[in-house]
XYZ file of C-alpha atoms in Angstrom:
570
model
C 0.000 0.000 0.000
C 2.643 2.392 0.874
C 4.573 1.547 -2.026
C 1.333 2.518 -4.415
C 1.263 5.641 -2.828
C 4.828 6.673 -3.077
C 4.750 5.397 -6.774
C 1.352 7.546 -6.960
C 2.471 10.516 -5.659
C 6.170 9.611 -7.889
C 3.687 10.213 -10.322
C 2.186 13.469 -9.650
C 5.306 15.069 -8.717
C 6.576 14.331 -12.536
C 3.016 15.568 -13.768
C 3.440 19.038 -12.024
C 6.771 19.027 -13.177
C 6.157 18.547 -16.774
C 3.175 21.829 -16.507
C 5.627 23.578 -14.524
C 8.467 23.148 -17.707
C 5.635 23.588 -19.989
C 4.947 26.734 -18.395
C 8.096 28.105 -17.798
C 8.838 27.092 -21.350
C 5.793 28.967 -22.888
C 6.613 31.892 -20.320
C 9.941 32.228 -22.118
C 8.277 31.281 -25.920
C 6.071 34.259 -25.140
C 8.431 36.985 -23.563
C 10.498 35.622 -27.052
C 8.349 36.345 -29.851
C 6.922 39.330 -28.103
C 10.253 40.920 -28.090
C 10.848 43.503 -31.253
C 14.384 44.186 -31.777
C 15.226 47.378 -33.237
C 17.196 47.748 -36.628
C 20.963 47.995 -36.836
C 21.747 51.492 -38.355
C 24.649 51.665 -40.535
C 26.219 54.400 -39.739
C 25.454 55.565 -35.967
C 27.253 59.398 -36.153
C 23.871 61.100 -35.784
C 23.703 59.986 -32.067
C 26.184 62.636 -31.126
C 24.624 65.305 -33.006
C 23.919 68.110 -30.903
C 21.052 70.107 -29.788
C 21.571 74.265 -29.976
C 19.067 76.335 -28.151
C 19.445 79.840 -29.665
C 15.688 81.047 -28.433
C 12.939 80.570 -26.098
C 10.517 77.464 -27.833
C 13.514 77.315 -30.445
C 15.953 74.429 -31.238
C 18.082 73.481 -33.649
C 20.760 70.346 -34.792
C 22.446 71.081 -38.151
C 19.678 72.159 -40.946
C 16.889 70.702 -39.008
C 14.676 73.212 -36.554
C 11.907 73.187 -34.094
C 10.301 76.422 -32.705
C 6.534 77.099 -31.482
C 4.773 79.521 -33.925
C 3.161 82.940 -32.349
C 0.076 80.545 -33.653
C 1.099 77.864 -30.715
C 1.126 75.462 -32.824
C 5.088 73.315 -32.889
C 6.927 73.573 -36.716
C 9.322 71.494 -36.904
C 11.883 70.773 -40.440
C 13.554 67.566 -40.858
C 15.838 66.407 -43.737
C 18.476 63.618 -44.617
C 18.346 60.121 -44.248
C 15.729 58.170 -42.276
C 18.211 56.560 -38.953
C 19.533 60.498 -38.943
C 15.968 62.215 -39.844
C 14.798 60.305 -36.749
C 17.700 60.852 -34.327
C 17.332 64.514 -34.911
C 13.341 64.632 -34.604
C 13.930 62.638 -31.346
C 16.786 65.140 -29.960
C 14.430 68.008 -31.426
C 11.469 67.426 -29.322
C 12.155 65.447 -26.474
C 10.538 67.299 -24.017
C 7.292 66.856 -26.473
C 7.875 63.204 -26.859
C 7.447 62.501 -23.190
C 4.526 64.745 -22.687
C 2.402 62.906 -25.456
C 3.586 59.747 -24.284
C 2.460 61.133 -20.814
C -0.887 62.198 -22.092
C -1.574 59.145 -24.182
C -0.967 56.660 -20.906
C -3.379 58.837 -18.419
C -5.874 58.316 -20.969
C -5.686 54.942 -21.337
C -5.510 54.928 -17.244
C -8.671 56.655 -17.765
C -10.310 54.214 -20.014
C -9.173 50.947 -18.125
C -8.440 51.989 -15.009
C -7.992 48.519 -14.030
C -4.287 47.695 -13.342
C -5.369 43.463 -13.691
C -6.647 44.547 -17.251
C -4.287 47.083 -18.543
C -1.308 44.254 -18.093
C -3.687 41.865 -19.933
C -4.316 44.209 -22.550
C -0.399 45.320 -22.752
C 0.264 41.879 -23.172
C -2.276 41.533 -25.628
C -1.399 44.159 -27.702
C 2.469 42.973 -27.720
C 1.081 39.225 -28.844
C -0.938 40.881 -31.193
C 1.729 43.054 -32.650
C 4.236 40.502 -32.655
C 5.181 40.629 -36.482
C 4.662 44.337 -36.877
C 7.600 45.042 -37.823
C 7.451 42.448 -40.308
C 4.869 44.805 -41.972
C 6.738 48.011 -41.728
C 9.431 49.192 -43.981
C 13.091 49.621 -43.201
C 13.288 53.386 -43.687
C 10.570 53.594 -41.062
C 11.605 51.261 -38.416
C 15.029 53.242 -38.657
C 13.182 56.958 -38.644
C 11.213 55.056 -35.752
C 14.229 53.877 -33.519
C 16.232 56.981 -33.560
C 13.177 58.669 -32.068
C 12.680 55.910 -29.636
C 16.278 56.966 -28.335
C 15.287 60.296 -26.692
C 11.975 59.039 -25.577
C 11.551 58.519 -21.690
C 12.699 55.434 -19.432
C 9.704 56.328 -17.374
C 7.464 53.275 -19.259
C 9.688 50.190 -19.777
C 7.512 48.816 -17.769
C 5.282 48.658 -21.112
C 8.217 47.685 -22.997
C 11.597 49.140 -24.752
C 11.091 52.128 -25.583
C 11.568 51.101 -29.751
C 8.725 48.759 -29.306
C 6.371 50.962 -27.576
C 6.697 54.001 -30.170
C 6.248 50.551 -33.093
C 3.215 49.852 -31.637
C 1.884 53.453 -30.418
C 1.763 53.895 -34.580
C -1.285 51.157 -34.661
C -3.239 53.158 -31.518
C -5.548 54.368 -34.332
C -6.286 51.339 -35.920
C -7.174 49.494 -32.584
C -8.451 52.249 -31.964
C -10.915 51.990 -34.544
C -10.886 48.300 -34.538
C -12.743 48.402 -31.182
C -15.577 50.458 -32.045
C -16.956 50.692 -28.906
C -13.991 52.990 -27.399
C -15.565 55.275 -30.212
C -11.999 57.080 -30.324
C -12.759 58.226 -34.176
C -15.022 59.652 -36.432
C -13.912 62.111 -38.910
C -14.822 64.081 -41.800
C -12.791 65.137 -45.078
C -14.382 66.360 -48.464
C -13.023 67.919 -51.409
C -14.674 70.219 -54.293
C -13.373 71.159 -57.595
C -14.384 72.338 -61.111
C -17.440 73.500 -60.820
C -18.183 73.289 -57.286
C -15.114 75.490 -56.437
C -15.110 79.073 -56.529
C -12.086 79.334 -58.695
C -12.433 76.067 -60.285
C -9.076 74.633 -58.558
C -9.073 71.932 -56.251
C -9.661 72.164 -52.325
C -9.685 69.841 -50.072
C -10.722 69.837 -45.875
C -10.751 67.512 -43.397
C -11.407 67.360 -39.005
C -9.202 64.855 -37.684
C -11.318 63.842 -34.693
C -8.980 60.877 -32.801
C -9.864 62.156 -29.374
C -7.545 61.175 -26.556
C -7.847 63.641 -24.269
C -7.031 67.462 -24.371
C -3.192 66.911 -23.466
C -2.867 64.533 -25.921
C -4.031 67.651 -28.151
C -2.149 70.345 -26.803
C 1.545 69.956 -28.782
C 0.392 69.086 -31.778
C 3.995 69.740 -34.727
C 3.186 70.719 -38.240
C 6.153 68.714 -39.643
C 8.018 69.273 -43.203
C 10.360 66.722 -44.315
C 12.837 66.020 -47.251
C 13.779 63.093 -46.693
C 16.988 61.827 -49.127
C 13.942 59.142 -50.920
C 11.034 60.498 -52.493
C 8.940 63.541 -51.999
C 9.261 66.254 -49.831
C 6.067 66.340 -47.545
C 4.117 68.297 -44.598
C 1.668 66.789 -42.524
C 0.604 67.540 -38.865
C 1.569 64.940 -36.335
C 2.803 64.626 -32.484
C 5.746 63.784 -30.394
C 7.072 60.265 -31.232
C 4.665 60.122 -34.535
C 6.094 59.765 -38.200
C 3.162 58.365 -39.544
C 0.750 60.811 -41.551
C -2.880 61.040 -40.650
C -3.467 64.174 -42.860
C -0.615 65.755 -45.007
C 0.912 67.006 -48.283
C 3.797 66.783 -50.484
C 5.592 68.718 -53.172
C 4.081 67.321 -55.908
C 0.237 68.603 -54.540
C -0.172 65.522 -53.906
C -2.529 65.334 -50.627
C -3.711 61.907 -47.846
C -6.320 62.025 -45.477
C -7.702 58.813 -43.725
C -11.371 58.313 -42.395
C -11.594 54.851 -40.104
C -14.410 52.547 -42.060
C -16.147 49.998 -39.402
C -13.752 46.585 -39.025
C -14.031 43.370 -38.240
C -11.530 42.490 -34.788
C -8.518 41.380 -36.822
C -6.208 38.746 -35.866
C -2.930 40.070 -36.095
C -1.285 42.931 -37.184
C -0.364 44.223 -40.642
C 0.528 47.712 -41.713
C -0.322 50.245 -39.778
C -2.688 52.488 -41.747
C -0.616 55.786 -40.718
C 2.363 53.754 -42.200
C 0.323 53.708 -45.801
C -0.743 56.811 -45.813
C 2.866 58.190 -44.873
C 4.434 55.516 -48.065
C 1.748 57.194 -50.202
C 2.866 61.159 -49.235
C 6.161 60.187 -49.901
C 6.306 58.366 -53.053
C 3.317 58.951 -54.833
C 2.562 62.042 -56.757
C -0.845 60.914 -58.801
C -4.309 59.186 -57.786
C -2.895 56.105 -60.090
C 0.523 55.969 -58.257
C -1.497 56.024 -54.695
C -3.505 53.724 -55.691
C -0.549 51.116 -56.450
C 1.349 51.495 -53.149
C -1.770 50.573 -50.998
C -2.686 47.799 -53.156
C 0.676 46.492 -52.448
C 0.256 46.507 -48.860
C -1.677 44.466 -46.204
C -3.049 46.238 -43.354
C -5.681 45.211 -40.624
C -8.222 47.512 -40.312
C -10.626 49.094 -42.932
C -10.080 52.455 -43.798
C -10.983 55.249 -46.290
C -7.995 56.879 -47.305
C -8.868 60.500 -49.564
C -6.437 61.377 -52.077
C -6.426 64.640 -53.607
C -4.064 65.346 -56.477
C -2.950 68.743 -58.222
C -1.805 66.590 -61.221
C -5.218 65.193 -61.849
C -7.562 68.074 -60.443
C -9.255 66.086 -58.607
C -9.877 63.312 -55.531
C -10.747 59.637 -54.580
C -10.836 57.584 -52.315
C -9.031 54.374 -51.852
C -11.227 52.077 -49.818
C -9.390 49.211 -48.312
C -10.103 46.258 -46.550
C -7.991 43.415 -44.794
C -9.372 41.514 -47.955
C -9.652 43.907 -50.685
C -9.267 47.366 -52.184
C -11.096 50.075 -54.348
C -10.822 52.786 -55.999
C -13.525 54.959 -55.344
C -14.601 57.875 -58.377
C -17.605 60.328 -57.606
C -17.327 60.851 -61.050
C -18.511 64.448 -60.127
C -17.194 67.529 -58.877
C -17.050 66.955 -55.218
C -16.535 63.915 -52.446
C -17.342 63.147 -49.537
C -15.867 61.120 -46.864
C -17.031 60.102 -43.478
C -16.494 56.221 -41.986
C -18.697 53.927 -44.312
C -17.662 52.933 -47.591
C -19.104 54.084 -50.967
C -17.863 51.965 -54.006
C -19.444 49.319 -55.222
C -17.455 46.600 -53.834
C -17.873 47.144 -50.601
C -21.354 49.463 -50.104
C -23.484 46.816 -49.728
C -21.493 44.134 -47.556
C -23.166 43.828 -43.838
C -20.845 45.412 -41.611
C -20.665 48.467 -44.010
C -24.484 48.910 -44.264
C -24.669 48.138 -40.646
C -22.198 51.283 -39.856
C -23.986 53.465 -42.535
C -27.378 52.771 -40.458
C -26.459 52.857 -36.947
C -23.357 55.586 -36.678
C -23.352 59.307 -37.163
C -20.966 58.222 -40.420
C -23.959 58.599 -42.800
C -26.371 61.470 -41.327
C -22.931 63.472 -41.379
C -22.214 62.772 -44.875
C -24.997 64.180 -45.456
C -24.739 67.306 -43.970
C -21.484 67.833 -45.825
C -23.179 67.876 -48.987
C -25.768 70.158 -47.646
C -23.342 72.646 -46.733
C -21.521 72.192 -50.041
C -24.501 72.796 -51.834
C -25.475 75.424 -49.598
C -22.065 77.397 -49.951
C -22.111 76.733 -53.763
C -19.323 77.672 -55.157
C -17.327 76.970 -52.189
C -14.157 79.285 -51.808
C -11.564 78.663 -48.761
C -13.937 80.610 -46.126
C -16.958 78.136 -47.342
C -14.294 75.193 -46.616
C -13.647 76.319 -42.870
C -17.366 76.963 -42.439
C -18.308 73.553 -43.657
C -15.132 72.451 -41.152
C -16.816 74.311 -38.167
C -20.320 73.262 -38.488
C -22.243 72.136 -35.695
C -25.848 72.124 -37.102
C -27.808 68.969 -38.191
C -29.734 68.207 -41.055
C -31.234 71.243 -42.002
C -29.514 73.519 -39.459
C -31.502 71.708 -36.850
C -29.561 72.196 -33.109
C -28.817 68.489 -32.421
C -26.559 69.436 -29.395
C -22.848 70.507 -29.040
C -20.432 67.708 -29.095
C -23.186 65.499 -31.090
C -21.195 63.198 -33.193
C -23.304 63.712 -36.013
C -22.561 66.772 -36.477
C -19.078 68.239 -38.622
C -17.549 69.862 -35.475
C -17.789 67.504 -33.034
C -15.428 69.935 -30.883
C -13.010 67.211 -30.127
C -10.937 67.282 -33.197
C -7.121 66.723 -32.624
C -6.872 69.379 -36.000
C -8.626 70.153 -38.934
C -6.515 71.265 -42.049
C -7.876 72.603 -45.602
C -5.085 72.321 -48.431
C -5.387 74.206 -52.057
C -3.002 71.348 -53.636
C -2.169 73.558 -57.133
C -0.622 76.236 -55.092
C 0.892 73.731 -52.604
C -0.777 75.891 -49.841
C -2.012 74.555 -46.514
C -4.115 75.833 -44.027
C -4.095 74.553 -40.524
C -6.122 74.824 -37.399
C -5.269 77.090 -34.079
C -6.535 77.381 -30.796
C -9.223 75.049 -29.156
C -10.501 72.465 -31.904
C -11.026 74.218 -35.187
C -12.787 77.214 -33.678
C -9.053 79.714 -33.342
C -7.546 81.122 -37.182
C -6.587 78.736 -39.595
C -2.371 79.648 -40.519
C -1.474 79.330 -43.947
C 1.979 77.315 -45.050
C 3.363 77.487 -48.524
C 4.926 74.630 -49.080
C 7.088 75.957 -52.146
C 8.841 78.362 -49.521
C 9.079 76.509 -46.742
C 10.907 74.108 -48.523
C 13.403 76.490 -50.520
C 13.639 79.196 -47.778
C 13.648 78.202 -44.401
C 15.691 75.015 -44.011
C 18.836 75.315 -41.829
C 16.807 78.429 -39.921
C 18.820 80.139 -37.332
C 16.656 82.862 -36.159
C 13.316 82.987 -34.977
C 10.682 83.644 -37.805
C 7.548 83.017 -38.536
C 7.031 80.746 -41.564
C 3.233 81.272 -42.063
C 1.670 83.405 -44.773
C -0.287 85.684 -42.527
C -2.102 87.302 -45.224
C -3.338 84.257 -45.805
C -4.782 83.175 -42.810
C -8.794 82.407 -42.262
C -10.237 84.237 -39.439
C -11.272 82.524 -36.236
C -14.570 81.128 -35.987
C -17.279 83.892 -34.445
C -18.289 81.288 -32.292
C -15.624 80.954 -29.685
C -16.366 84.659 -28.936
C -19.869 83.282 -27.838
C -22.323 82.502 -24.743
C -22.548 79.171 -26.538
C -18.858 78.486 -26.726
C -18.682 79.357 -22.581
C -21.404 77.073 -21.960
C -20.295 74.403 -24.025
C -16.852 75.155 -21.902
C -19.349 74.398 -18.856
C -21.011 71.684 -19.742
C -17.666 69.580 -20.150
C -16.362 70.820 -16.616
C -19.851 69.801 -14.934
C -20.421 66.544 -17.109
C -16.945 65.066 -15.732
C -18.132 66.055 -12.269
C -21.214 63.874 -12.690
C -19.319 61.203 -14.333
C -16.850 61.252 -11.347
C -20.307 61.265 -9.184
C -21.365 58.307 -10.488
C -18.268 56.769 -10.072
C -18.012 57.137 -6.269
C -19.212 54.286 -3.877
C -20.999 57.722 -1.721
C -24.142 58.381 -3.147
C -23.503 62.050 -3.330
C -26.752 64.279 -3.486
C -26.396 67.387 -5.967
C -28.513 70.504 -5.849
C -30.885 71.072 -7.912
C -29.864 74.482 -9.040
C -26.767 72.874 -10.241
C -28.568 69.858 -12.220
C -30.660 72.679 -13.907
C -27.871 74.590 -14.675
C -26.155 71.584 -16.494
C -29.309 70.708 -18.495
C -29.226 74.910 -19.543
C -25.565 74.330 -20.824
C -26.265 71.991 -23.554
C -29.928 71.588 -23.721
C -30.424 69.886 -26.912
C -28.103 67.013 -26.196
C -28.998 63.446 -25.645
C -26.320 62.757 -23.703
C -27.351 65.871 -20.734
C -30.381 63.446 -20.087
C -28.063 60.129 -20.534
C -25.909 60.936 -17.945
C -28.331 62.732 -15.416
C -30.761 59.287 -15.955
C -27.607 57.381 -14.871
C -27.099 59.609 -11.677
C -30.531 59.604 -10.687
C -30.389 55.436 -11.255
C -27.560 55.802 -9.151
C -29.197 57.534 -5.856
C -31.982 55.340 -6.118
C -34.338 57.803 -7.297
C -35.918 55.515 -10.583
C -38.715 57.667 -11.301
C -36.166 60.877 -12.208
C -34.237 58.844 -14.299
C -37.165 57.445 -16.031
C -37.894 61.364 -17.498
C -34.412 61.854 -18.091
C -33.600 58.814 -20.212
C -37.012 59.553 -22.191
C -35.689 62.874 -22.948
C -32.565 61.793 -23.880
C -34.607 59.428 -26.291
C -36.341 62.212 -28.042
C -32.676 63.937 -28.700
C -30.761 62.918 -31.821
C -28.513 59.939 -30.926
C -25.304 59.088 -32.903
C -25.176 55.898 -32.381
C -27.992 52.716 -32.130
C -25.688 50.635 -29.776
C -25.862 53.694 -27.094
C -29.680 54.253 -27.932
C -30.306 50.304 -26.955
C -27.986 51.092 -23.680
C -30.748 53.849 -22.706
C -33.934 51.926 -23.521
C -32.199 49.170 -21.644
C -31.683 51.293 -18.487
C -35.267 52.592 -18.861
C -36.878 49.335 -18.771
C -35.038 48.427 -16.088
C -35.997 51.645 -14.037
C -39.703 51.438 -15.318
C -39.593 48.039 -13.465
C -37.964 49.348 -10.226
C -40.427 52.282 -9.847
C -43.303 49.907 -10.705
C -42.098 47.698 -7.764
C -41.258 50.552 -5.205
C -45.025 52.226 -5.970
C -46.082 48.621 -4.648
């Protein structure tokens, strides 16, 4: 008997040692192919480069510069080769580097605040990513890695600091690949011919990836030569190289609008990393067209070219599993986030997005406005950009994201491609001036700047919008301040009574919006107090809401509440 057992428990003890191995052994398989390693630059001499400081907000290392505009918006010029290029950009803007990164992780903290789920979803995310590099070209992973060598220590914890700027550049395709964080939904259009004023082609576009204001706040217009292809401007952060809205040389212009995807797999290409191959080497619709057929990437997006060599715009419409070239075959386009060719218009998760997001009802507004502006000149463009009205200027609420100005956009940009002229967004979304850029003489004139000037066409600008001079634009202001406070209210374990006079005053600050009623139902719910958050959620329900997932959520939480009050008047 006692030999049994000892053989028995013999047993066991080589059972648990073989899952322990296996573990261990998977542990290290994991930590493995997790693991990016960065490229091996040739030549390493731009590492000692230095950094002069000959002004306040003003830096400079060889021809390259970085210096904050009287606008307050970061310019930065680059040239050279792409291990050097990214060096410099990293020894440029340090300081801004660390305070996106800084941004960027409080908002995440924000969004899963759970410390058990933000290492699962780091982890994730690295398993996930685990061949992006495979995906990305040389030139970039080099431009990427000599950035990643000025960025902060601070976060190894999330990895090396090469792999964690690698896989920061697919934050908008997860992003967007998780619909439910609802992180983007932007607009971009373009007119020409007949529908512009003086028959050239314009193009505009609100970039609205919201994560968080501070994320926001040190935004860099960037021009580049690099020593391959096309010299190129396109707005971007610290620790960012690829383009989300930009234009090169040639007048040839990329803007790209998130389509609704399937949850991919694995990684690919990070759209940002397309649409910066495109700016670079492409200087036609055609020669777009054939770069991002000749990459994979792993989320669906619409990516608007406009080009001064054909007068016109498309769209290239890509999938995981296919491509399109999309032709209005007219003298305007429109872009939000569903797809419009033929291929792709009528699959299910496209007509799905079209009927239950803001992507279509705002699409619709934008040709409203065009039509309404006919011909549209560069002041019709920003107006369009900063429109907050509904269908038929119907008040659907400030912040709605049905509307064109959501006011959350990270920038909004209008470019007149034949003159190689861009205008770009100030102040708090796209509401301060728009400062012009002329690409011809930023390119010929101000590289290897030494003094302080600034490189924006101020004749050109486009005056701020009337709006932010408004009692609309300081209640909107309000209504953000006192919404968090709720949210925050709602949060908290203590159910926290609030006065009436200041619930009243929060439904005066943004009175047309669903989401007032939304998130004062949800307070009331929370207090116990059913029968207030039954009239609140039914208001909300006669609003115009964005989205049919977060209309379900309400009627959800209404029927629930209609059944607690029935009970409690019991």
């Amino acid at each position: 008997m006692a030999e049994k057992k000892k053989r028995r428990t013999g047993k066991l003890s080589v059972i648990f040692l073989v899952i322990a191995l296996l573990v261990i052994g998977f542990i290290i398989y994991f930590q493995f192919v997790k693991t990016i390693r960065p490229p091996e630059p040739e030549d390493r001499r731009p590492v000692g480069l230095k950094v002069e400081n000959p002004g306040e907000n003003f830096y400079t290392c060889g021809k390259n510069w970085l210096k904050k505009s009287n606008s307050g918006l970061w310019e930065m010029y680059l040239q050279g080769k792409p291990f050097e290029r990214g060096v410099v950009n990293g020894k440029l803007s340090r300081n801004l580097i660390r305070m996106q990164e800084e941004a960027f992780v409080a908002q995440i903290n924000q969004i899963v605040p759970s410390k058990f789920y933000q290492f699962f979803l780091k982890n994730f995310i690295y398993w996930f990513n685990r061949d992006l590099d495979h995906y990305i070209p040389e030139e970039y992973k080099l431009e990427i890695y000599g950035i990643s060598l000025s960025a902060s220590r601070k976060y190894t914890f999330i990895g090396s600091n090469y792999q964690r700027l690698l896989n920061y550049h697919s934050a908008h395709d997860i992003g967007h690949a998780l619909q439910n964080l609802r992180l983007v939904g932007c607009t971009s259009f373009g007119v020409w011919a007949g529908k512009s004023k003086d028959n050239s082609l314009l193009i505009g576009r609100n970039f609205d990836f919201y994560a968080g204001d501070d994320f926001a706040e040190n935004k860099i217009v960037c021009f580049q030569k690099p020593d391959q292809g096309y010299a190129f401007m396109m707005i971007t952060w610290g620790g960012m190289i690829g383009a989300v809205s930009g234009m090169n040389e040639k007048g040839l212009t990329v803007t790209i609008n998130a389509a609704r995807s399937e949850i991919p797999f694995s990684a690919r290409m990070p759209v940002s990393i397309l649409a910066r191959e495109i700016l670079q080497y492409s200087k036609s619709i055609g020669a777009a067209y054939a770069i991002a057929k000749s990459m994979e990437t792993f989320v669906s997006e619409s990516i608007l070219i406009g080009s001064a060599e054909d007068k016109r715009a498309a769209i290239i419409e890509k999938s995981p599993s296919g491509i399109e070239l999309f032709d209005p075959e007219s003298d305007y386009i429109v872009c939000t986030n569903h797809f419009q060719s033929k291929r792709f218009a009528d699959i299910p998760a496209n007509i799905q997005d079209r009927n239950e997001s803001g992507s279509f009802y705002r699409y619709k507004r934008v040709v409203q406005d065009i039509t309404n502006e006919y011909p549209v000149g560069l002041k019709g463009m920003a107006r369009i950009l900063r429109d907050q009205k509904g269908l038929n200027d119907r008040s659907i609420g400030m912040g709605n994201e049905k509307v064109i100005n959501q006011l959350i956009a990270h920038h909004s940009i209008i470019f007149k491609p034949d003159e190689r002229l861009v205008w770009v967004s100030t102040g708090n979304w796209q509401l301060g001036p728009y400062v012009c850029y002329d690409l011809k003489k930023i390119f010929h004139k101000f590289a290897g700047l030494k003094d302080k000037v600034e490189i924006t066409e101020v004749d050109k600008s486009i005056p701020p919008d009337p709006f932010i001079v408004s009692e609309d634009y300081r209640h909107f202001r309000s209504y953000r301040e006192m919404k968090q406070f709720i949210l925050n209210v709602n949060k908290s374990k203590e159910k926290a009574i609030l006065p009436d006079s200041f619930i009243q005053e929060f439904v005066e600050t943004n009175p047309e919006y669903y989401e007032v009623y939304y998130i004062l139902g949800d307070y009331y719910l929370n207090i116990g107090q059913p029968e207030n958050s039954i009239t609140n959620y039914r208001l909300a329900l006669g609003k115009v809401i964005p989205r049919q997932d977060v209309k379900n959520e309400i009627i959800d939480k209404l029927a629930t509440c209609l059944i607690k009050a029935k009970k409690t008047r019991k």
